[in-house]
PDB file of C-alpha atoms in Angstrom:
ATOM      1  CA  ALA A  35     -16.241  -7.958  -0.084  1.00  0.00           C
ATOM      2  CA  GLN A  36     -13.245  -7.305   2.102  1.00  0.00           C
ATOM      3  CA  SER A  37     -12.750  -3.834   3.456  1.00  0.00           C
ATOM      4  CA  VAL A  38     -10.456  -1.886   5.743  1.00  0.00           C
ATOM      5  CA  THR A  39     -11.645   1.341   7.347  1.00  0.00           C
ATOM      6  CA  GLN A  40      -9.693   4.102   9.012  1.00  0.00           C
ATOM      7  CA  PRO A  41     -12.280   6.346  10.684  1.00  0.00           C
ATOM      8  CA  ASP A  42      -9.963   9.311  11.246  1.00  0.00           C
ATOM      9  CA  ILE A  43      -8.867  11.267   8.192  1.00  0.00           C
ATOM     10  CA  HIS A  44      -6.652  13.683  10.103  1.00  0.00           C
ATOM     11  CA  ILE A  45      -5.221  13.587  13.628  1.00  0.00           C
ATOM     12  CA  THR A  46      -3.176  16.271  15.347  1.00  0.00           C
ATOM     13  CA  VAL A  47      -1.072  15.588  18.430  1.00  0.00           C
ATOM     14  CA  SER A  48       1.595  17.450  20.347  1.00  0.00           C
ATOM     15  CA  GLU A  49       5.143  16.190  20.335  1.00  0.00           C
ATOM     16  CA  GLY A  50       5.648  13.816  23.257  1.00  0.00           C
ATOM     17  CA  ALA A  51       1.976  12.921  23.504  1.00  0.00           C
ATOM     18  CA  SER A  52       0.689   9.393  22.982  1.00  0.00           C
ATOM     19  CA  LEU A  53      -0.903   8.344  19.716  1.00  0.00           C
ATOM     20  CA  GLU A  54      -3.550   5.864  18.667  1.00  0.00           C
ATOM     21  CA  LEU A  55      -4.667   5.441  15.050  1.00  0.00           C
ATOM     22  CA  ARG A  56      -7.761   3.371  14.467  1.00  0.00           C
ATOM     23  CA  CYS A  57      -8.272   0.617  11.928  1.00  0.00           C
ATOM     24  CA  ASN A  58     -11.253  -1.687  11.480  1.00  0.00           C
ATOM     25  CA  TYR A  59     -11.495  -4.577   9.070  1.00  0.00           C
ATOM     26  CA  SER A  60     -14.270  -6.585   7.518  1.00  0.00           C
ATOM     27  CA  TYR A  61     -13.284  -9.994   6.223  1.00  0.00           C
ATOM     28  CA  GLY A  62     -14.941 -13.404   6.212  1.00  0.00           C
ATOM     29  CA  ALA A  63     -12.038 -14.739   8.251  1.00  0.00           C
ATOM     30  CA  THR A  64      -9.185 -13.132  10.149  1.00  0.00           C
ATOM     31  CA  PRO A  65      -6.924 -11.511   7.568  1.00  0.00           C
ATOM     32  CA  TYR A  66      -3.283 -10.670   7.637  1.00  0.00           C
ATOM     33  CA  LEU A  67      -3.015  -7.057   8.775  1.00  0.00           C
ATOM     34  CA  PHE A  68      -0.412  -4.407   8.116  1.00  0.00           C
ATOM     35  CA  TRP A  69       0.398  -0.814   8.953  1.00  0.00           C
ATOM     36  CA  TYR A  70       2.358   1.283   6.439  1.00  0.00           C
ATOM     37  CA  VAL A  71       3.681   4.824   6.729  1.00  0.00           C
ATOM     38  CA  GLN A  72       4.131   7.274   3.882  1.00  0.00           C
ATOM     39  CA  SER A  73       6.186  10.420   4.313  1.00  0.00           C
ATOM     40  CA  PRO A  74       5.423  13.302   1.925  1.00  0.00           C
ATOM     41  CA  GLY A  75       6.518  12.486  -1.612  1.00  0.00           C
ATOM     42  CA  GLN A  76       7.765   9.055  -0.606  1.00  0.00           C
ATOM     43  CA  GLY A  77       6.719   5.463  -1.091  1.00  0.00           C
ATOM     44  CA  LEU A  78       5.240   3.216   1.576  1.00  0.00           C
ATOM     45  CA  GLN A  79       7.266   1.724   4.386  1.00  0.00           C
ATOM     46  CA  LEU A  80       6.041  -1.237   6.409  1.00  0.00           C
ATOM     47  CA  LEU A  81       5.742  -0.462  10.130  1.00  0.00           C
ATOM     48  CA  LEU A  82       4.468  -3.809  11.358  1.00  0.00           C
ATOM     49  CA  LYS A  83       2.355  -6.800  10.441  1.00  0.00           C
ATOM     50  CA  TYR A  84       0.066  -9.304  12.167  1.00  0.00           C
ATOM     51  CA  PHE A  85      -0.289 -12.887  11.044  1.00  0.00           C
ATOM     52  CA  SER A  86      -1.242 -14.936  14.102  1.00  0.00           C
ATOM     53  CA  GLY A  87      -0.296 -15.583  17.689  1.00  0.00           C
ATOM     54  CA  ASP A  88       0.477 -12.727  20.048  1.00  0.00           C
ATOM     55  CA  THR A  89      -2.129 -10.021  19.559  1.00  0.00           C
ATOM     56  CA  LEU A  90       0.304  -7.216  20.427  1.00  0.00           C
ATOM     57  CA  VAL A  91       2.708  -6.651  17.578  1.00  0.00           C
ATOM     58  CA  GLN A  92       5.861  -4.593  17.813  1.00  0.00           C
ATOM     59  CA  GLY A  93       7.119  -2.668  14.830  1.00  0.00           C
ATOM     60  CA  ILE A  94       9.807  -0.253  13.796  1.00  0.00           C
ATOM     61  CA  LYS A  95      10.209   3.327  15.036  1.00  0.00           C
ATOM     62  CA  GLY A  96       8.639   2.501  18.415  1.00  0.00           C
ATOM     63  CA  PHE A  97       5.195   1.653  17.031  1.00  0.00           C
ATOM     64  CA  GLU A  98       3.000  -1.207  18.167  1.00  0.00           C
ATOM     65  CA  ALA A  99      -0.444  -2.452  17.188  1.00  0.00           C
ATOM     66  CA  GLU A 100      -3.003  -4.572  18.971  1.00  0.00           C
ATOM     67  CA  PHE A 101      -5.228  -7.055  17.158  1.00  0.00           C
ATOM     68  CA  LYS A 102      -8.687  -7.392  18.727  1.00  0.00           C
ATOM     69  CA  ARG A 103     -10.815 -10.032  17.074  1.00  0.00           C
ATOM     70  CA  SER A 104     -13.940  -9.150  19.061  1.00  0.00           C
ATOM     71  CA  GLN A 105     -13.799  -5.581  17.765  1.00  0.00           C
ATOM     72  CA  SER A 106     -12.414  -6.359  14.291  1.00  0.00           C
ATOM     73  CA  SER A 107      -9.751  -3.777  14.996  1.00  0.00           C
ATOM     74  CA  PHE A 108      -6.014  -3.371  14.568  1.00  0.00           C
ATOM     75  CA  ASN A 109      -5.145  -0.025  16.122  1.00  0.00           C
ATOM     76  CA  LEU A 110      -1.680   1.492  15.891  1.00  0.00           C
ATOM     77  CA  ARG A 111      -0.118   3.082  18.968  1.00  0.00           C
ATOM     78  CA  LYS A 112       2.975   4.963  20.012  1.00  0.00           C
ATOM     79  CA  PRO A 113       3.574   6.124  23.598  1.00  0.00           C
ATOM     80  CA  SER A 114       5.462   9.315  22.702  1.00  0.00           C
ATOM     81  CA  VAL A 115       5.246  10.946  19.300  1.00  0.00           C
ATOM     82  CA  HIS A 116       8.206  12.679  17.653  1.00  0.00           C
ATOM     83  CA  TRP A 117       7.967  15.462  15.090  1.00  0.00           C
ATOM     84  CA  SER A 118       9.444  13.083  12.498  1.00  0.00           C
ATOM     85  CA  ASP A 119       6.375  10.840  12.858  1.00  0.00           C
ATOM     86  CA  ALA A 120       4.299  13.353  10.897  1.00  0.00           C
ATOM     87  CA  ALA A 121       3.166  11.407   7.830  1.00  0.00           C
ATOM     88  CA  GLU A 122       0.218   9.531   6.400  1.00  0.00           C
ATOM     89  CA  TYR A 123      -0.519   6.110   7.851  1.00  0.00           C
ATOM     90  CA  PHE A 124      -2.278   3.289   6.066  1.00  0.00           C
ATOM     91  CA  CYS A 125      -3.817   0.157   7.479  1.00  0.00           C
ATOM     92  CA  ALA A 126      -4.100  -2.757   5.045  1.00  0.00           C
ATOM     93  CA  GLY A 127      -5.341  -6.325   5.019  1.00  0.00           C
ATOM     94  CA  SER A 128      -4.973  -9.377   2.839  1.00  0.00           C
ATOM     95  CA  LEU A 129      -6.567 -12.779   2.750  1.00  0.00           C
ATOM     96  CA  ARG A 130      -4.605 -15.608   4.259  1.00  0.00           C
ATOM     97  CA  ALA A 131      -2.534 -17.844   1.998  1.00  0.00           C
ATOM     98  CA  GLY A 132      -4.300 -20.193  -0.304  1.00  0.00           C
ATOM     99  CA  GLY A 133      -6.772 -19.937  -3.138  1.00  0.00           C
ATOM    100  CA  THR A 134      -6.417 -16.894  -5.317  1.00  0.00           C
ATOM    101  CA  SER A 135      -5.504 -14.403  -2.625  1.00  0.00           C
ATOM    102  CA  TYR A 136      -1.942 -13.877  -3.881  1.00  0.00           C
ATOM    103  CA  GLY A 137      -1.386 -11.326  -1.152  1.00  0.00           C
ATOM    104  CA  LYS A 138      -3.577  -8.650  -2.670  1.00  0.00           C
ATOM    105  CA  LEU A 139      -3.695  -5.784  -0.216  1.00  0.00           C
ATOM    106  CA  THR A 140      -6.842  -3.851   0.601  1.00  0.00           C
ATOM    107  CA  PHE A 141      -5.978  -0.446   2.037  1.00  0.00           C
ATOM    108  CA  GLY A 142      -7.839   1.863   4.336  1.00  0.00           C
ATOM    109  CA  GLN A 143      -8.327   5.485   3.352  1.00  0.00           C
ATOM    110  CA  GLY A 144      -5.326   6.680   5.315  1.00  0.00           C
ATOM    111  CA  THR A 145      -4.875   8.914   8.367  1.00  0.00           C
ATOM    112  CA  ILE A 146      -2.768  12.052   8.128  1.00  0.00           C
ATOM    113  CA  LEU A 147      -0.822  12.716  11.319  1.00  0.00           C
ATOM    114  CA  THR A 148       0.246  16.255  12.166  1.00  0.00           C
ATOM    115  CA  VAL A 149       2.629  16.773  15.077  1.00  0.00           C
ATOM    116  CA  HIS A 150       2.740  20.134  16.855  1.00  0.00           C
ATOM    117  CA  PRO A 151       6.001  21.147  18.579  1.00  0.00           C
TER     118      PRO A 151
ATOM    119  CA  ASN B 784      19.884  -4.214  -4.227  1.00  0.00           C
ATOM    120  CA  ALA B 785      18.009  -1.266  -5.665  1.00  0.00           C
ATOM    121  CA  GLY B 786      14.686  -2.781  -4.570  1.00  0.00           C
ATOM    122  CA  VAL B 787      11.664  -1.596  -6.556  1.00  0.00           C
ATOM    123  CA  THR B 788      12.343   1.219  -9.004  1.00  0.00           C
ATOM    124  CA  GLN B 789       9.824   3.269 -10.972  1.00  0.00           C
ATOM    125  CA  THR B 790      10.238   5.687 -13.843  1.00  0.00           C
ATOM    126  CA  PRO B 791       9.404   8.420 -14.469  1.00  0.00           C
ATOM    127  CA  LYS B 792       8.848  10.183 -11.128  1.00  0.00           C
ATOM    128  CA  PHE B 793       6.577  12.804 -12.687  1.00  0.00           C
ATOM    129  CA  GLN B 794       4.640  12.908 -15.939  1.00  0.00           C
ATOM    130  CA  VAL B 795       2.141  15.278 -17.518  1.00  0.00           C
ATOM    131  CA  LEU B 796      -0.034  13.995 -20.372  1.00  0.00           C
ATOM    132  CA  LYS B 797      -2.762  15.423 -22.510  1.00  0.00           C
ATOM    133  CA  THR B 798      -6.072  13.603 -22.780  1.00  0.00           C
ATOM    134  CA  GLY B 799      -5.814  10.820 -25.332  1.00  0.00           C
ATOM    135  CA  GLN B 800      -2.061  10.390 -25.165  1.00  0.00           C
ATOM    136  CA  SER B 801      -0.525   7.054 -24.349  1.00  0.00           C
ATOM    137  CA  MET B 802       2.369   6.215 -22.105  1.00  0.00           C
ATOM    138  CA  THR B 803       4.019   3.421 -20.160  1.00  0.00           C
ATOM    139  CA  LEU B 804       4.964   3.572 -16.500  1.00  0.00           C
ATOM    140  CA  GLN B 805       8.001   1.450 -15.849  1.00  0.00           C
ATOM    141  CA  CYS B 806       8.546  -0.774 -12.817  1.00  0.00           C
ATOM    142  CA  ALA B 807      11.505  -3.031 -12.116  1.00  0.00           C
ATOM    143  CA  GLN B 808      12.680  -5.064  -9.143  1.00  0.00           C
ATOM    144  CA  ASP B 809      15.955  -6.857  -8.536  1.00  0.00           C
ATOM    145  CA  MET B 810      14.841  -9.147  -5.702  1.00  0.00           C
ATOM    146  CA  ASN B 811      13.686 -12.008  -7.938  1.00  0.00           C
ATOM    147  CA  HIS B 812      10.138 -11.592  -6.621  1.00  0.00           C
ATOM    148  CA  GLU B 813       7.451 -13.534  -8.420  1.00  0.00           C
ATOM    149  CA  TYR B 814       4.551 -11.312  -7.351  1.00  0.00           C
ATOM    150  CA  MET B 815       4.278  -7.762  -8.650  1.00  0.00           C
ATOM    151  CA  SER B 816       1.401  -5.330  -8.577  1.00  0.00           C
ATOM    152  CA  TRP B 817       0.298  -1.809  -9.489  1.00  0.00           C
ATOM    153  CA  TYR B 818      -1.721   0.462  -7.228  1.00  0.00           C
ATOM    154  CA  ARG B 819      -3.070   3.944  -7.669  1.00  0.00           C
ATOM    155  CA  GLN B 820      -3.371   6.378  -4.784  1.00  0.00           C
ATOM    156  CA  ASP B 821      -6.039   9.045  -4.697  1.00  0.00           C
ATOM    157  CA  PRO B 822      -6.781  11.440  -1.806  1.00  0.00           C
ATOM    158  CA  GLY B 823      -9.137   9.944   0.750  1.00  0.00           C
ATOM    159  CA  MET B 824      -9.254   6.567  -1.005  1.00  0.00           C
ATOM    160  CA  GLY B 825      -6.048   4.898   0.062  1.00  0.00           C
ATOM    161  CA  LEU B 826      -4.354   2.664  -2.500  1.00  0.00           C
ATOM    162  CA  ARG B 827      -6.380   0.597  -4.920  1.00  0.00           C
ATOM    163  CA  LEU B 828      -5.093  -2.412  -6.835  1.00  0.00           C
ATOM    164  CA  ILE B 829      -5.035  -2.004 -10.634  1.00  0.00           C
ATOM    165  CA  HIS B 830      -3.359  -5.163 -11.927  1.00  0.00           C
ATOM    166  CA  TYR B 831      -1.104  -7.817 -10.536  1.00  0.00           C
ATOM    167  CA  SER B 832       1.126 -10.640 -11.737  1.00  0.00           C
ATOM    168  CA  VAL B 833       2.208 -13.865 -10.063  1.00  0.00           C
ATOM    169  CA  GLY B 834       5.000 -14.567 -12.523  1.00  0.00           C
ATOM    170  CA  ALA B 835       6.259 -14.027 -16.047  1.00  0.00           C
ATOM    171  CA  GLY B 836       3.431 -14.412 -18.529  1.00  0.00           C
ATOM    172  CA  ILE B 837       0.682 -14.346 -15.870  1.00  0.00           C
ATOM    173  CA  THR B 838      -1.341 -11.240 -15.092  1.00  0.00           C
ATOM    174  CA  ASP B 839      -4.773 -10.536 -13.671  1.00  0.00           C
ATOM    175  CA  GLN B 840      -7.056  -7.633 -12.890  1.00  0.00           C
ATOM    176  CA  GLY B 841      -7.373  -5.923  -9.576  1.00  0.00           C
ATOM    177  CA  GLU B 842     -10.026  -3.594  -8.253  1.00  0.00           C
ATOM    178  CA  VAL B 843      -9.721  -0.766 -10.821  1.00  0.00           C
ATOM    179  CA  PRO B 844      -8.298  -2.185 -14.087  1.00  0.00           C
ATOM    180  CA  ASN B 845     -10.227  -0.154 -16.672  1.00  0.00           C
ATOM    181  CA  GLY B 846      -8.030   2.005 -18.885  1.00  0.00           C
ATOM    182  CA  TYR B 847      -4.833   0.162 -18.013  1.00  0.00           C
ATOM    183  CA  ASN B 848      -2.935  -2.714 -19.611  1.00  0.00           C
ATOM    184  CA  VAL B 849      -0.079  -4.774 -18.248  1.00  0.00           C
ATOM    185  CA  SER B 850       2.209  -7.546 -19.404  1.00  0.00           C
ATOM    186  CA  ARG B 851       4.966  -9.495 -17.687  1.00  0.00           C
ATOM    187  CA  SER B 852       7.603 -10.821 -20.057  1.00  0.00           C
ATOM    188  CA  THR B 853      10.354 -11.088 -17.435  1.00  0.00           C
ATOM    189  CA  THR B 854      10.473 -11.602 -13.685  1.00  0.00           C
ATOM    190  CA  GLU B 855      12.113  -8.212 -13.195  1.00  0.00           C
ATOM    191  CA  ASP B 856       9.812  -5.886 -15.116  1.00  0.00           C
ATOM    192  CA  PHE B 857       6.114  -5.080 -14.891  1.00  0.00           C
ATOM    193  CA  PRO B 858       5.157  -2.050 -17.020  1.00  0.00           C
ATOM    194  CA  LEU B 859       1.763  -0.355 -16.801  1.00  0.00           C
ATOM    195  CA  ARG B 860       0.339   1.063 -20.024  1.00  0.00           C
ATOM    196  CA  LEU B 861      -2.216   3.801 -20.455  1.00  0.00           C
ATOM    197  CA  LEU B 862      -3.477   3.523 -24.027  1.00  0.00           C
ATOM    198  CA  SER B 863      -5.591   6.703 -24.054  1.00  0.00           C
ATOM    199  CA  ALA B 864      -5.088   8.822 -20.962  1.00  0.00           C
ATOM    200  CA  ALA B 865      -8.074  10.459 -19.293  1.00  0.00           C
ATOM    201  CA  PRO B 866      -8.198  13.139 -16.559  1.00  0.00           C
ATOM    202  CA  SER B 867      -9.649  10.492 -14.205  1.00  0.00           C
ATOM    203  CA  GLN B 868      -6.281   8.741 -14.378  1.00  0.00           C
ATOM    204  CA  THR B 869      -4.545  11.645 -12.684  1.00  0.00           C
ATOM    205  CA  SER B 870      -3.087   9.940  -9.632  1.00  0.00           C
ATOM    206  CA  VAL B 871       0.044   8.657  -7.952  1.00  0.00           C
ATOM    207  CA  TYR B 872       0.979   5.174  -9.098  1.00  0.00           C
ATOM    208  CA  PHE B 873       2.873   2.685  -6.983  1.00  0.00           C
ATOM    209  CA  CYS B 874       4.438  -0.577  -8.006  1.00  0.00           C
ATOM    210  CA  ALA B 875       5.061  -3.290  -5.417  1.00  0.00           C
ATOM    211  CA  SER B 876       6.643  -6.716  -5.299  1.00  0.00           C
ATOM    212  CA  ARG B 877       7.002  -9.654  -2.921  1.00  0.00           C
ATOM    213  CA  ARG B 878       7.937 -13.283  -2.916  1.00  0.00           C
ATOM    214  CA  GLN B 879       5.197 -15.602  -4.085  1.00  0.00           C
ATOM    215  CA  GLY B 880       4.004 -18.468  -1.958  1.00  0.00           C
ATOM    216  CA  ALA B 881       3.342 -16.777   1.362  1.00  0.00           C
ATOM    217  CA  SER B 882       0.966 -13.907   1.884  1.00  0.00           C
ATOM    218  CA  THR B 883       2.861 -13.075   5.023  1.00  0.00           C
ATOM    219  CA  ASP B 884       5.896 -11.883   3.105  1.00  0.00           C
ATOM    220  CA  THR B 885       6.446  -8.158   3.052  1.00  0.00           C
ATOM    221  CA  GLN B 886       5.433  -6.219  -0.028  1.00  0.00           C
ATOM    222  CA  TYR B 887       8.054  -3.704  -1.103  1.00  0.00           C
ATOM    223  CA  PHE B 888       6.842  -0.507  -2.721  1.00  0.00           C
ATOM    224  CA  GLY B 889       8.536   1.709  -5.251  1.00  0.00           C
ATOM    225  CA  PRO B 890       8.787   5.503  -4.799  1.00  0.00           C
ATOM    226  CA  GLY B 891       5.806   6.210  -7.028  1.00  0.00           C
ATOM    227  CA  THR B 892       5.027   8.031 -10.270  1.00  0.00           C
ATOM    228  CA  ARG B 893       2.918  11.177 -10.083  1.00  0.00           C
ATOM    229  CA  LEU B 894       0.805  11.442 -13.244  1.00  0.00           C
ATOM    230  CA  THR B 895      -1.263  14.420 -14.307  1.00  0.00           C
ATOM    231  CA  VAL B 896      -3.614  14.178 -17.265  1.00  0.00           C
ATOM    232  CA  LEU B 897      -4.814  17.517 -18.639  1.00  0.00           C
TER     233      LEU B 897
END
């Protein structure tokens, strides 16, 4: 069965510091991969997505993610964190088009990011 | 466009009561889905639909019913609420035909079952 794992439940960083959130996937073939952000009491907003091609993906709000097939990882990074980045972050995967995939997303457990001033 | 809308935002039920969570989208998306979010478990797929009249089960369908009579609406029904259904529920939609298309999420419904 497909799975997405986020090993870190909670991460705390200082404002201005760099950030890396980890995501590992387990699929029979390379899935589509996504990072979503959820601010308190809000819905989910897509940060970025990986389909194919360039393994470094740029997203909104200054985030980027790197796809590493050899490590089955899709880690999210930001060079300098702002206080407004405090939120919960979800990594998700879906099977590639075709068959009965229909874009069903499998989510990781989420990582809560706290930003200290 | 309003995007994906959900009502109500908050709901408290007693065990055994029934209710319907509403979801609507105005983007003419064929694919719609319901997820529940529980602490430490991410979001889990309950049911999904690939078009009017077509629905299927996701990962955690027990205790929930859905139907899709129009493209715009995809209600989620709890026939006999249980405390284990206390959760935050999200509806999402996207265009059918390409898994690469972005899924758009509603703001969520926070449900408490006493």
